[in-house]
Amino acid sequence: SSQRQHIKLSQELGFCFGPSRVIAMARILATLAVLFAIGFAQDAPAAESSETPEDSPSADVAAPIDIPEAPAPEEPIAAAPVEPEAPEPEPVVAAPIATQPPPVAPAAPIATPAPVAPVAPVAPAAPAAPVSGNPAVVEIPEAPEGLEGDNLITYHREAYLSALASANIIGSKGCWLYGDYINGVPNIRDPVNCARACESDEKCYHWNFQVMSKRCDFKAENGGVNRDISDWITGDAVRYLTAPPIVP
């Protein structure tokens, strides 16, 4: 409609003006044409946007609609069993404290210990019978012929030890050393009478007897025994065996 108005206006102007004015008017018309073109270009997007979806050729075809597949059913998850809550412990009520201590039972009277009977002293062994005068000599069998040296000494020693055992007197191989009291006791010719004579002498604690020479010696308390000497027999008096220990 605006274009028609411009054409009509130009026709009217051509009848009213001369050639110079026509040229001027042509310039004006050209300017208006440019302005018209600019205005038409601005109206075109609005006209396109005013078209309905029915006029558009792409409106007849609907775009495919993607229908999502139904999800696979999930397996039911078994719920964990719920443990029952433990009951709360009942409060412990403390036993009432007794205000008064229980009565103490009277102590039993202490029994007086019975008097201990004194221990009877141990009686020493009966000493051998004292030697008086010339005691009878305890003889031993004669040694077999042909025995010499250590064999002969062994024979006499064992024979005299057997005679001591028959008289219940303890003797053994060896010799008590030191503590000399009497060497060569007179009238003694065997170990049995040598031991009995020592018991009858209060100062004799040990005795020695030489099996070959038939010599008897008395010894005091001090000294010591040598068990390696083979031709002697030795023994102890009862007083030595029952003597109290020496306190330093």
Coordinates of N, CA and C in Angstrom, one line a residue:
S1 N 0.8 -1.2 0.0 CA 0.0 0.0 0.0 C 0.9 1.3 0.0
S2 N 2.0 1.2 0.7 CA 2.9 2.3 0.7 C 3.5 2.6 -0.6
Q3 N 3.7 1.5 -1.4 CA 4.3 1.6 -2.7 C 3.4 2.3 -3.7
R4 N 2.2 2.0 -3.6 CA 1.2 2.7 -4.4 C 1.1 4.2 -4.1
Q5 N 1.2 4.5 -2.8 CA 1.1 5.9 -2.4 C 2.3 6.6 -3.0
H6 N 3.5 6.0 -3.1 CA 4.7 6.7 -3.6 C 4.5 6.9 -5.1
I7 N 3.9 6.0 -5.9 CA 3.7 6.1 -7.3 C 2.7 7.2 -7.6
K8 N 1.6 7.2 -6.8 CA 0.6 8.2 -7.0 C 1.2 9.6 -6.8
L9 N 2.0 9.7 -5.8 CA 2.6 11.0 -5.4 C 3.5 11.5 -6.5
S10 N 4.2 10.5 -7.1 CA 5.1 11.0 -8.2 C 4.4 11.4 -9.4
Q11 N 3.3 10.8 -9.7 CA 2.5 11.2 -10.9 C 1.9 12.6 -10.7
E12 N 1.5 12.9 -9.5 CA 0.9 14.2 -9.2 C 2.0 15.2 -9.3
L13 N 3.1 14.9 -8.8 CA 4.2 15.9 -8.9 C 4.7 16.2 -10.3
G14 N 4.6 15.2 -11.2 CA 5.0 15.4 -12.6 C 4.1 16.3 -13.3
F15 N 2.9 16.4 -13.0 CA 2.0 17.3 -13.7 C 2.1 18.7 -13.1
C16 N 2.5 18.8 -11.9 CA 2.6 20.1 -11.3 C 3.9 20.9 -11.5
F17 N 5.0 20.2 -11.8 CA 6.3 20.9 -11.8 C 6.9 20.8 -13.2
G18 N 8.0 21.5 -13.5 CA 8.7 21.5 -14.7 C 9.8 20.4 -14.7
P19 N 10.6 20.5 -15.9 CA 11.6 19.5 -16.0 C 12.6 19.5 -14.9
S20 N 13.1 20.7 -14.5 CA 14.1 20.8 -13.4 C 13.5 20.2 -12.1
R21 N 12.3 20.6 -12.0 CA 11.7 20.1 -10.7 C 11.5 18.6 -10.8
V22 N 11.3 18.1 -12.0 CA 11.1 16.7 -12.2 C 12.3 15.9 -11.8
I23 N 13.5 16.5 -12.2 CA 14.8 15.8 -11.8 C 14.9 15.8 -10.3
A24 N 14.5 16.9 -9.7 CA 14.7 17.0 -8.3 C 13.7 16.0 -7.6
M25 N 12.6 15.9 -8.2 CA 11.6 15.0 -7.6 C 12.1 13.6 -7.8
A26 N 12.8 13.3 -9.0 CA 13.3 11.9 -9.2 C 14.3 11.6 -8.1
R27 N 15.1 12.5 -7.8 CA 16.1 12.3 -6.7 C 15.4 11.9 -5.4
I28 N 14.3 12.7 -5.2 CA 13.6 12.5 -3.9 C 13.0 11.1 -4.0
L29 N 12.5 10.8 -5.2 CA 11.8 9.5 -5.3 C 12.9 8.3 -5.1
A30 N 14.1 8.6 -5.6 CA 15.1 7.5 -5.5 C 15.4 7.4 -4.0
T31 N 15.5 8.5 -3.3 CA 15.8 8.4 -1.9 C 14.7 7.7 -1.1
L32 N 13.4 8.0 -1.6 CA 12.3 7.3 -0.9 C 12.3 5.8 -1.2
A33 N 12.7 5.5 -2.5 CA 12.8 4.1 -2.8 C 13.8 3.4 -2.0
V34 N 14.9 4.0 -1.7 CA 15.9 3.4 -0.8 C 15.3 3.2 0.6
L35 N 14.7 4.2 1.0 CA 14.1 4.1 2.4 C 13.0 3.0 2.4
F36 N 12.3 2.9 1.2 CA 11.3 1.9 1.2 C 11.9 0.5 1.2
A37 N 13.0 0.4 0.5 CA 13.6 -1.0 0.5 C 14.1 -1.3 1.8
I38 N 14.6 -0.3 2.5 CA 15.1 -0.6 3.9 C 13.9 -1.0 4.8
G39 N 12.8 -0.3 4.6 CA 11.7 -0.6 5.5 C 11.1 -1.9 5.1
F40 N 11.1 -2.3 3.8 CA 10.6 -3.7 3.4 C 11.5 -4.8 4.0
A41 N 12.8 -4.5 3.9 CA 13.7 -5.6 4.5 C 13.4 -5.8 6.0
Q42 N 13.1 -4.7 6.7 CA 12.8 -4.8 8.1 C 11.5 -5.5 8.3
D43 N 10.5 -5.3 7.4 CA 9.2 -6.0 7.6 C 9.2 -7.4 7.2
A44 N 10.2 -7.9 6.4 CA 10.1 -9.3 6.0 C 10.2 -10.3 7.1
P45 N 11.2 -10.2 8.1 CA 11.2 -11.2 9.2 C 9.9 -11.3 9.9
A46 N 9.3 -10.1 10.1 CA 8.0 -10.1 10.9 C 6.9 -10.8 10.1
A47 N 7.0 -10.7 8.7 CA 6.0 -11.4 7.9 C 6.2 -12.9 8.0
E48 N 7.4 -13.3 7.9 CA 7.7 -14.7 8.0 C 7.3 -15.3 9.3
S49 N 7.5 -14.6 10.4 CA 7.2 -15.1 11.8 C 5.7 -15.1 11.9
S50 N 4.9 -14.4 11.1 CA 3.5 -14.3 11.3 C 2.8 -15.5 10.5
E51 N 3.5 -16.3 9.7 CA 3.0 -17.4 9.0 C 2.6 -18.5 10.0
T52 N 1.5 -19.2 9.8 CA 1.0 -20.3 10.7 C 1.7 -21.5 10.4
P53 N 1.6 -22.5 11.3 CA 2.3 -23.7 11.0 C 1.7 -24.5 9.9
E54 N 0.4 -24.2 9.5 CA -0.3 -24.9 8.4 C 0.4 -24.5 7.1
D55 N 0.9 -23.2 6.9 CA 1.5 -22.7 5.7 C 2.8 -23.3 5.5
S56 N 3.5 -23.7 6.5 CA 4.9 -24.3 6.4 C 4.8 -25.7 5.9
P57 N 5.6 -26.0 4.8 CA 5.6 -27.4 4.3 C 6.0 -28.5 5.3
S58 N 6.9 -28.1 6.2 CA 7.4 -29.1 7.1 C 6.5 -29.4 8.3
A59 N 5.4 -28.5 8.4 CA 4.5 -28.7 9.5 C 3.6 -29.9 9.3
D60 N 3.5 -30.4 8.0 CA 2.6 -31.5 7.7 C 3.1 -32.8 8.3
V61 N 4.5 -32.9 8.3 CA 5.1 -34.2 8.7 C 5.5 -34.1 10.2
A62 N 5.0 -35.0 11.0 CA 5.3 -34.9 12.5 C 6.6 -35.7 12.7
A63 N 7.4 -35.1 13.5 CA 8.7 -35.8 13.9 C 8.4 -37.1 14.7
P64 N 9.1 -38.2 14.4 CA 8.9 -39.4 15.2 C 9.2 -39.2 16.6
I65 N 8.4 -39.8 17.4 CA 8.5 -39.7 18.9 C 9.2 -41.0 19.4
D66 N 10.3 -40.8 20.1 CA 11.0 -42.0 20.7 C 10.3 -42.4 22.0
I67 N 9.8 -43.6 22.0 CA 9.1 -44.1 23.2 C 10.2 -45.0 23.9
P68 N 10.5 -44.6 25.1 CA 11.6 -45.4 25.9 C 11.0 -46.7 26.3
E69 N 11.9 -47.7 26.2 CA 11.5 -49.1 26.5 C 11.3 -49.1 28.0
A70 N 10.4 -50.0 28.3 CA 10.1 -50.2 29.8 C 11.2 -50.9 30.5
P71 N 11.7 -50.4 31.6 CA 12.8 -51.1 32.3 C 12.5 -52.4 32.8
A72 N 13.5 -53.4 32.7 CA 13.3 -54.7 33.2 C 13.0 -54.7 34.7
P73 N 12.0 -55.5 35.1 CA 11.7 -55.5 36.5 C 12.9 -56.0 37.4
E74 N 13.2 -55.2 38.4 CA 14.3 -55.6 39.3 C 13.8 -56.6 40.3
E75 N 14.8 -57.5 40.6 CA 14.5 -58.5 41.6 C 14.3 -57.9 42.9
P76 N 13.3 -58.4 43.7 CA 13.1 -57.8 45.0 C 14.3 -58.1 45.9
I77 N 14.8 -57.1 46.6 CA 15.9 -57.3 47.5 C 15.3 -57.6 48.9
A78 N 15.8 -58.8 49.4 CA 15.3 -59.3 50.7 C 15.8 -58.3 51.8
A79 N 14.9 -57.9 52.5 CA 15.3 -57.0 53.6 C 16.0 -57.8 54.7
A80 N 17.1 -57.2 55.3 CA 17.8 -57.9 56.4 C 16.9 -58.0 57.6
P81 N 16.9 -59.1 58.2 CA 16.0 -59.2 59.4 C 16.5 -58.2 60.5
V82 N 15.6 -57.6 61.0 CA 15.8 -56.6 62.1 C 15.9 -57.4 63.4
E83 N 17.1 -57.3 64.0 CA 17.3 -57.9 65.3 C 16.5 -57.1 66.4
P84 N 15.8 -57.8 67.2 CA 15.1 -57.1 68.3 C 16.1 -56.4 69.2
E85 N 15.8 -55.3 69.6 CA 16.6 -54.6 70.6 C 16.6 -55.3 71.9
A86 N 17.9 -55.4 72.5 CA 18.0 -56.0 73.8 C 17.3 -55.1 74.8
P87 N 16.6 -55.8 75.7 CA 15.9 -54.9 76.7 C 16.9 -54.3 77.6
E88 N 16.6 -53.1 78.0 CA 17.5 -52.4 78.9 C 17.6 -53.1 80.2
P89 N 18.9 -53.2 80.7 CA 19.0 -53.9 82.0 C 18.3 -53.1 83.1
E90 N 17.7 -53.8 84.0 CA 17.1 -53.2 85.1 C 18.1 -52.6 86.1
P91 N 17.8 -51.5 86.6 CA 18.8 -50.9 87.5 C 19.0 -51.7 88.7
V92 N 20.3 -51.8 89.1 CA 20.7 -52.7 90.2 C 20.5 -51.8 91.5
V93 N 19.8 -52.3 92.4 CA 19.6 -51.6 93.6 C 20.6 -52.1 94.6
A94 N 21.4 -51.2 95.1 CA 22.4 -51.6 96.1 C 21.7 -52.0 97.4
A95 N 22.3 -53.1 98.0 CA 21.7 -53.5 99.3 C 22.0 -52.5 100.3
P96 N 21.0 -52.3 101.2 CA 21.2 -51.2 102.2 C 22.4 -51.6 103.1
I97 N 23.2 -50.6 103.4 CA 24.4 -50.8 104.3 C 23.9 -50.8 105.7
A98 N 24.4 -51.8 106.4 CA 24.0 -51.9 107.8 C 24.7 -50.8 108.6
T99 N 23.9 -50.1 109.4 CA 24.5 -49.0 110.1 C 25.3 -49.5 111.3
Q100 N 25.0 -50.7 111.8 CA 25.8 -51.2 112.9 C 26.4 -52.5 112.5
P101 N 27.7 -52.7 112.8 CA 28.4 -54.0 112.5 C 27.8 -55.1 113.2
P102 N 27.9 -56.3 112.6 CA 27.3 -57.5 113.3 C 28.1 -57.8 114.5
P103 N 27.5 -58.3 115.5 CA 28.2 -58.6 116.7 C 29.4 -59.7 116.5
V104 N 30.5 -59.4 117.1 CA 31.7 -60.3 117.0 C 31.6 -61.4 118.0
A105 N 31.7 -62.6 117.5 CA 31.7 -63.7 118.5 C 32.9 -63.7 119.4
P106 N 32.7 -63.9 120.6 CA 33.9 -63.9 121.5 C 34.9 -65.0 121.1
A107 N 36.1 -64.6 121.2 CA 37.2 -65.5 120.9 C 37.3 -66.7 121.8
A108 N 37.6 -67.8 121.3 CA 37.7 -69.0 122.1 C 38.9 -68.9 123.0
P109 N 38.8 -69.3 124.2 CA 40.0 -69.2 125.1 C 41.1 -70.1 124.6
I110 N 42.3 -69.5 124.7 CA 43.5 -70.2 124.3 C 43.8 -71.3 125.3
A111 N 43.9 -72.5 124.7 CA 44.2 -73.6 125.6 C 45.7 -73.6 126.0
T112 N 45.9 -73.8 127.3 CA 47.3 -73.9 127.7 C 47.9 -75.2 127.3
P113 N 49.1 -75.1 126.6 CA 49.7 -76.3 126.1 C 50.2 -77.2 127.3
A114 N 50.0 -78.4 127.0 CA 50.4 -79.4 128.0 C 52.0 -79.4 128.1
P115 N 52.5 -79.5 129.3 CA 53.9 -79.5 129.4 C 54.5 -80.7 128.7
V116 N 55.6 -80.4 128.0 CA 56.3 -81.4 127.2 C 57.2 -82.2 128.1
A117 N 57.1 -83.4 128.0 CA 57.9 -84.3 128.9 C 59.4 -84.2 128.4
P118 N 60.3 -84.1 129.3 CA 61.7 -84.0 128.9 C 62.2 -85.3 128.2
V119 N 63.0 -85.0 127.2 CA 63.5 -86.2 126.4 C 64.6 -86.9 127.2
A120 N 64.4 -88.1 127.3 CA 65.4 -88.9 128.0 C 66.7 -88.9 127.2
P121 N 67.8 -88.7 127.8 CA 69.1 -88.8 127.0 C 69.3 -90.2 126.5
V122 N 69.9 -90.2 125.3 CA 70.2 -91.4 124.6 C 71.4 -92.1 125.4
A123 N 71.1 -93.3 125.8 CA 72.2 -94.0 126.6 C 73.2 -94.5 125.6
P124 N 74.4 -94.2 125.8 CA 75.5 -94.6 124.9 C 75.6 -96.2 124.9
A125 N 76.1 -96.6 123.8 CA 76.3 -98.1 123.7 C 77.2 -98.6 124.8
A126 N 76.8 -99.8 125.3 CA 77.6 -100.4 126.3 C 79.0 -100.6 125.9
P127 N 80.0 -100.1 126.6 CA 81.4 -100.2 126.2 C 81.8 -101.7 126.3
A128 N 82.8 -102.0 125.6 CA 83.4 -103.4 125.7 C 83.9 -103.6 127.1
A129 N 83.9 -104.9 127.5 CA 84.3 -105.2 128.8 C 85.8 -104.8 129.0
P130 N 86.1 -104.2 130.1 CA 87.5 -103.7 130.4 C 88.5 -104.9 130.4
V131 N 89.7 -104.6 130.1 CA 90.7 -105.6 130.1 C 91.4 -105.7 131.4
S132 N 91.4 -106.8 132.0 CA 92.1 -106.9 133.3 C 93.1 -108.0 133.2
G133 N 94.3 -107.7 133.7 CA 95.4 -108.7 133.7 C 95.8 -109.0 132.3
N134 N 95.9 -110.3 132.0 CA 96.3 -110.8 130.7 C 95.0 -111.4 130.0
P135 N 94.3 -110.6 129.2 CA 93.1 -111.1 128.6 C 93.4 -112.3 127.6
A136 N 92.4 -113.1 127.4 CA 92.6 -114.2 126.5 C 92.7 -113.6 125.1
V137 N 93.6 -114.1 124.4 CA 93.9 -113.7 123.0 C 92.9 -114.3 122.1
V138 N 92.4 -113.5 121.2 CA 91.5 -114.0 120.2 C 92.3 -114.5 119.0
E139 N 92.3 -115.8 118.8 CA 93.1 -116.4 117.8 C 92.4 -116.4 116.5
I140 N 93.2 -116.4 115.4 CA 92.6 -116.6 114.1 C 93.3 -117.8 113.4
P141 N 92.6 -118.4 112.4 CA 93.2 -119.5 111.8 C 94.6 -119.2 111.2
E142 N 95.4 -120.2 111.1 CA 96.7 -120.0 110.5 C 96.5 -119.8 109.0
A143 N 97.4 -119.0 108.4 CA 97.4 -118.6 107.0 C 97.8 -119.9 106.2
P144 N 97.2 -120.1 105.1 CA 97.6 -121.2 104.2 C 99.1 -121.0 103.8
E145 N 99.7 -122.2 103.5 CA 101.1 -122.1 103.1 C 101.2 -121.5 101.7
G146 N 102.3 -120.8 101.5 CA 102.5 -120.2 100.2 C 102.0 -118.7 100.1
L147 N 101.2 -118.2 101.1 CA 100.8 -116.8 101.0 C 101.9 -115.9 101.4
E148 N 102.2 -114.9 100.6 CA 103.3 -113.9 100.9 C 102.8 -112.5 100.5
G149 N 103.5 -111.5 101.1 CA 103.3 -110.1 100.7 C 101.9 -109.7 101.0
D150 N 101.3 -109.0 100.0 CA 100.0 -108.4 100.2 C 98.9 -109.4 100.4
N151 N 99.1 -110.6 99.8 CA 98.1 -111.6 100.0 C 98.1 -112.1 101.4
L152 N 99.2 -112.2 102.1 CA 99.3 -112.6 103.5 C 98.7 -111.5 104.4
I153 N 99.0 -110.3 104.1 CA 98.4 -109.1 104.8 C 96.9 -109.1 104.7
T154 N 96.4 -109.3 103.5 CA 95.0 -109.3 103.3 C 94.3 -110.5 104.1
Y155 N 94.9 -111.6 104.1 CA 94.4 -112.7 104.8 C 94.2 -112.4 106.3
H156 N 95.3 -111.9 107.0 CA 95.2 -111.6 108.4 C 94.2 -110.5 108.7
R157 N 94.2 -109.5 107.8 CA 93.3 -108.3 108.0 C 91.8 -108.8 108.0
E158 N 91.5 -109.6 107.0 CA 90.1 -110.0 106.9 C 89.7 -111.0 108.0
A159 N 90.7 -111.8 108.5 CA 90.4 -112.7 109.6 C 90.1 -111.9 110.9
Y160 N 90.9 -110.8 111.1 CA 90.7 -110.0 112.3 C 89.4 -109.2 112.2
L161 N 89.0 -108.7 111.0 CA 87.8 -108.0 110.9 C 86.6 -108.9 111.1
S162 N 86.7 -110.2 110.7 CA 85.6 -111.2 111.0 C 85.5 -111.4 112.5
A163 N 86.7 -111.4 113.2 CA 86.6 -111.6 114.7 C 86.0 -110.4 115.4
L164 N 86.2 -109.2 114.9 CA 85.6 -108.0 115.5 C 84.1 -108.0 115.2
A165 N 83.6 -108.5 114.1 CA 82.2 -108.5 113.8 C 81.5 -109.6 114.7
S166 N 82.2 -110.6 115.0 CA 81.6 -111.6 115.9 C 81.5 -111.1 117.3
A167 N 82.3 -110.1 117.7 CA 82.3 -109.5 119.0 C 81.4 -108.2 119.0
N168 N 80.7 -107.9 117.9 CA 79.9 -106.7 117.8 C 80.7 -105.4 117.9
I169 N 81.9 -105.4 117.4 CA 82.8 -104.2 117.4 C 83.0 -103.8 116.0
I170 N 82.9 -102.5 115.8 CA 83.0 -102.0 114.4 C 84.5 -101.6 114.2
G171 N 85.1 -102.2 113.1 CA 86.4 -101.9 112.7 C 86.5 -101.8 111.2
S172 N 87.6 -101.2 110.7 CA 87.7 -101.2 109.2 C 89.2 -101.0 108.9
K173 N 89.5 -101.3 107.6 CA 90.9 -101.1 107.1 C 91.3 -99.6 107.2
G174 N 92.5 -99.4 107.6 CA 93.0 -98.0 107.7 C 93.7 -97.8 109.0
C175 N 94.1 -96.5 109.2 CA 94.9 -96.2 110.4 C 94.6 -94.7 110.8
W176 N 94.4 -94.5 112.1 CA 94.1 -93.1 112.6 C 95.5 -92.5 112.7
L177 N 95.6 -91.3 112.1 CA 96.9 -90.6 112.1 C 96.9 -89.4 113.1
Y178 N 98.0 -89.2 113.7 CA 98.2 -88.1 114.7 C 97.3 -88.4 115.9
G179 N 97.4 -87.4 116.8 CA 96.7 -87.6 118.1 C 97.2 -88.8 118.9
D180 N 98.6 -89.0 118.9 CA 99.1 -90.1 119.6 C 98.9 -90.0 121.1
Y181 N 98.4 -91.1 121.7 CA 98.2 -91.2 123.2 C 99.0 -92.3 123.8
I182 N 98.9 -93.6 123.4 CA 99.7 -94.7 123.9 C 100.0 -95.5 122.6
N183 N 101.3 -95.7 122.4 CA 101.8 -96.6 121.3 C 102.3 -97.9 121.9
G184 N 101.8 -99.0 121.4 CA 102.2 -100.3 121.9 C 101.6 -100.6 123.3
V185 N 100.3 -100.7 123.4 CA 99.7 -101.0 124.7 C 100.1 -102.4 125.1
P186 N 100.6 -102.6 126.3 CA 101.1 -103.9 126.7 C 99.9 -104.9 126.9
N187 N 100.3 -106.2 126.8 CA 99.4 -107.3 127.0 C 98.2 -107.4 126.0
I188 N 98.3 -106.7 124.9 CA 97.2 -106.7 123.9 C 97.8 -107.3 122.6
R189 N 97.2 -108.5 122.1 CA 97.7 -109.2 121.0 C 96.6 -109.4 119.9
D190 N 95.4 -108.7 120.0 CA 94.4 -108.9 119.0 C 93.5 -107.6 118.9
P191 N 92.8 -107.3 117.8 CA 92.0 -106.1 117.7 C 90.8 -106.1 118.6
V192 N 90.3 -107.2 119.0 CA 89.1 -107.2 119.9 C 89.5 -106.7 121.3
N193 N 90.6 -107.2 121.9 CA 91.0 -106.7 123.2 C 91.5 -105.3 123.1
C194 N 92.1 -104.9 121.9 CA 92.6 -103.5 121.7 C 91.4 -102.5 121.8
A195 N 90.2 -102.9 121.2 CA 89.1 -102.0 121.2 C 88.5 -101.9 122.6
R196 N 88.4 -103.0 123.3 CA 87.9 -103.0 124.7 C 88.7 -102.2 125.6
A197 N 90.1 -102.3 125.4 CA 91.0 -101.5 126.3 C 90.8 -100.0 126.1
C198 N 90.6 -99.6 124.8 CA 90.4 -98.2 124.5 C 89.1 -97.7 125.1
E199 N 88.0 -98.5 125.2 CA 86.8 -98.1 125.8 C 86.9 -97.9 127.3
S200 N 87.8 -98.7 127.9 CA 88.0 -98.5 129.4 C 88.9 -97.4 129.8
D201 N 89.5 -96.7 128.8 CA 90.4 -95.6 129.1 C 89.7 -94.3 128.6
E202 N 89.4 -93.4 129.6 CA 88.6 -92.2 129.3 C 89.3 -91.2 128.3
K203 N 90.6 -91.4 128.1 CA 91.4 -90.5 127.2 C 91.5 -91.1 125.8
C204 N 91.1 -92.3 125.7 CA 91.2 -93.0 124.4 C 90.0 -92.7 123.5
Y205 N 90.1 -92.2 122.3 CA 89.0 -92.0 121.4 C 89.1 -92.9 120.1
H206 N 90.3 -93.3 119.8 CA 90.5 -94.2 118.6 C 91.6 -95.2 118.9
W207 N 91.5 -96.3 118.2 CA 92.5 -97.4 118.4 C 93.0 -97.9 117.0
N208 N 94.2 -98.3 116.9 CA 94.8 -98.9 115.7 C 95.4 -100.3 116.1
F209 N 95.3 -101.2 115.1 CA 95.9 -102.5 115.4 C 96.6 -102.9 114.1
Q210 N 97.9 -103.3 114.3 CA 98.7 -103.7 113.1 C 98.6 -105.3 113.0
V211 N 98.1 -105.7 111.8 CA 97.7 -107.1 111.7 C 98.9 -108.1 111.6
M212 N 100.1 -107.6 111.3 CA 101.2 -108.5 111.2 C 102.0 -108.5 112.5
S213 N 102.3 -107.4 113.0 CA 103.1 -107.3 114.3 C 102.2 -107.5 115.5
K214 N 100.9 -107.4 115.4 CA 99.9 -107.5 116.5 C 100.2 -106.4 117.5
R215 N 100.3 -105.2 117.1 CA 100.5 -104.0 117.9 C 99.2 -103.2 118.1
C216 N 99.0 -102.7 119.3 CA 97.8 -101.9 119.6 C 98.2 -100.6 120.0
D217 N 97.6 -99.5 119.4 CA 97.9 -98.1 119.7 C 96.6 -97.4 120.1
F218 N 96.7 -96.5 121.1 CA 95.6 -95.6 121.5 C 95.8 -94.2 120.9
K219 N 94.7 -93.6 120.5 CA 94.8 -92.2 119.9 C 93.8 -91.3 120.6
A220 N 94.2 -90.0 120.7 CA 93.4 -89.0 121.3 C 92.3 -88.5 120.3
E221 N 91.6 -87.5 120.6 CA 90.4 -87.1 119.8 C 90.9 -86.4 118.5
N222 N 92.0 -85.7 118.5 CA 92.4 -85.0 117.3 C 93.0 -86.0 116.3
G223 N 93.1 -85.5 115.0 CA 93.8 -86.3 114.0 C 92.8 -86.7 112.9
G224 N 93.1 -87.7 112.1 CA 92.2 -88.1 111.1 C 92.6 -89.5 110.6
V225 N 91.7 -90.2 109.8 CA 91.9 -91.6 109.4 C 92.4 -91.6 108.0
N226 N 93.3 -92.6 107.7 CA 93.8 -92.9 106.3 C 93.3 -94.3 106.0
R227 N 92.4 -94.4 105.0 CA 91.8 -95.7 104.6 C 92.6 -96.5 103.6
D228 N 93.7 -95.9 103.2 CA 94.5 -96.6 102.1 C 95.6 -97.5 102.7
I229 N 95.8 -97.4 104.0 CA 96.8 -98.3 104.7 C 96.2 -99.6 104.9
S230 N 96.8 -100.7 104.2 CA 96.2 -102.0 104.2 C 96.5 -102.9 105.3
D231 N 97.6 -102.7 106.0 CA 98.1 -103.6 107.1 C 97.7 -103.1 108.5
W232 N 96.7 -102.2 108.6 CA 96.2 -101.7 109.9 C 94.7 -101.8 109.9
I233 N 94.2 -102.0 111.1 CA 92.7 -101.9 111.3 C 92.5 -100.8 112.4
T234 N 91.5 -100.0 112.2 CA 91.2 -98.9 113.1 C 89.7 -98.9 113.5
G235 N 89.5 -98.3 114.7 CA 88.1 -98.2 115.1 C 88.0 -97.0 116.1
D236 N 86.7 -96.6 116.5 CA 86.5 -95.5 117.3 C 85.8 -95.9 118.6
A237 N 86.1 -95.2 119.7 CA 85.4 -95.5 121.0 C 84.1 -94.8 120.9
V238 N 83.2 -95.3 121.8 CA 81.8 -94.8 121.8 C 81.8 -93.3 122.2
R239 N 82.7 -92.9 123.1 CA 82.7 -91.5 123.6 C 83.0 -90.6 122.4
Y240 N 83.7 -91.1 121.4 CA 84.0 -90.2 120.3 C 82.8 -90.1 119.4
L241 N 82.0 -91.2 119.3 CA 80.9 -91.2 118.4 C 79.7 -90.4 119.0
T242 N 79.6 -90.3 120.3 CA 78.6 -89.6 121.0 C 79.0 -88.2 121.6
A243 N 80.2 -87.8 121.3 CA 80.7 -86.5 121.8 C 80.0 -85.3 121.1
P244 N 79.7 -84.3 121.9 CA 79.1 -83.1 121.3 C 80.0 -82.4 120.3
P245 N 79.4 -81.7 119.3 CA 80.3 -81.1 118.3 C 81.1 -79.9 119.0
I246 N 82.2 -79.7 118.4 CA 83.1 -78.7 118.9 C 82.7 -77.3 118.3
V247 N 82.3 -76.3 119.1 CA 81.9 -75.0 118.6 C 83.1 -74.1 118.5
P248 N 83.4 -73.6 117.4 CA 84.5 -72.7 117.3 C 84.3 -71.4 118.0

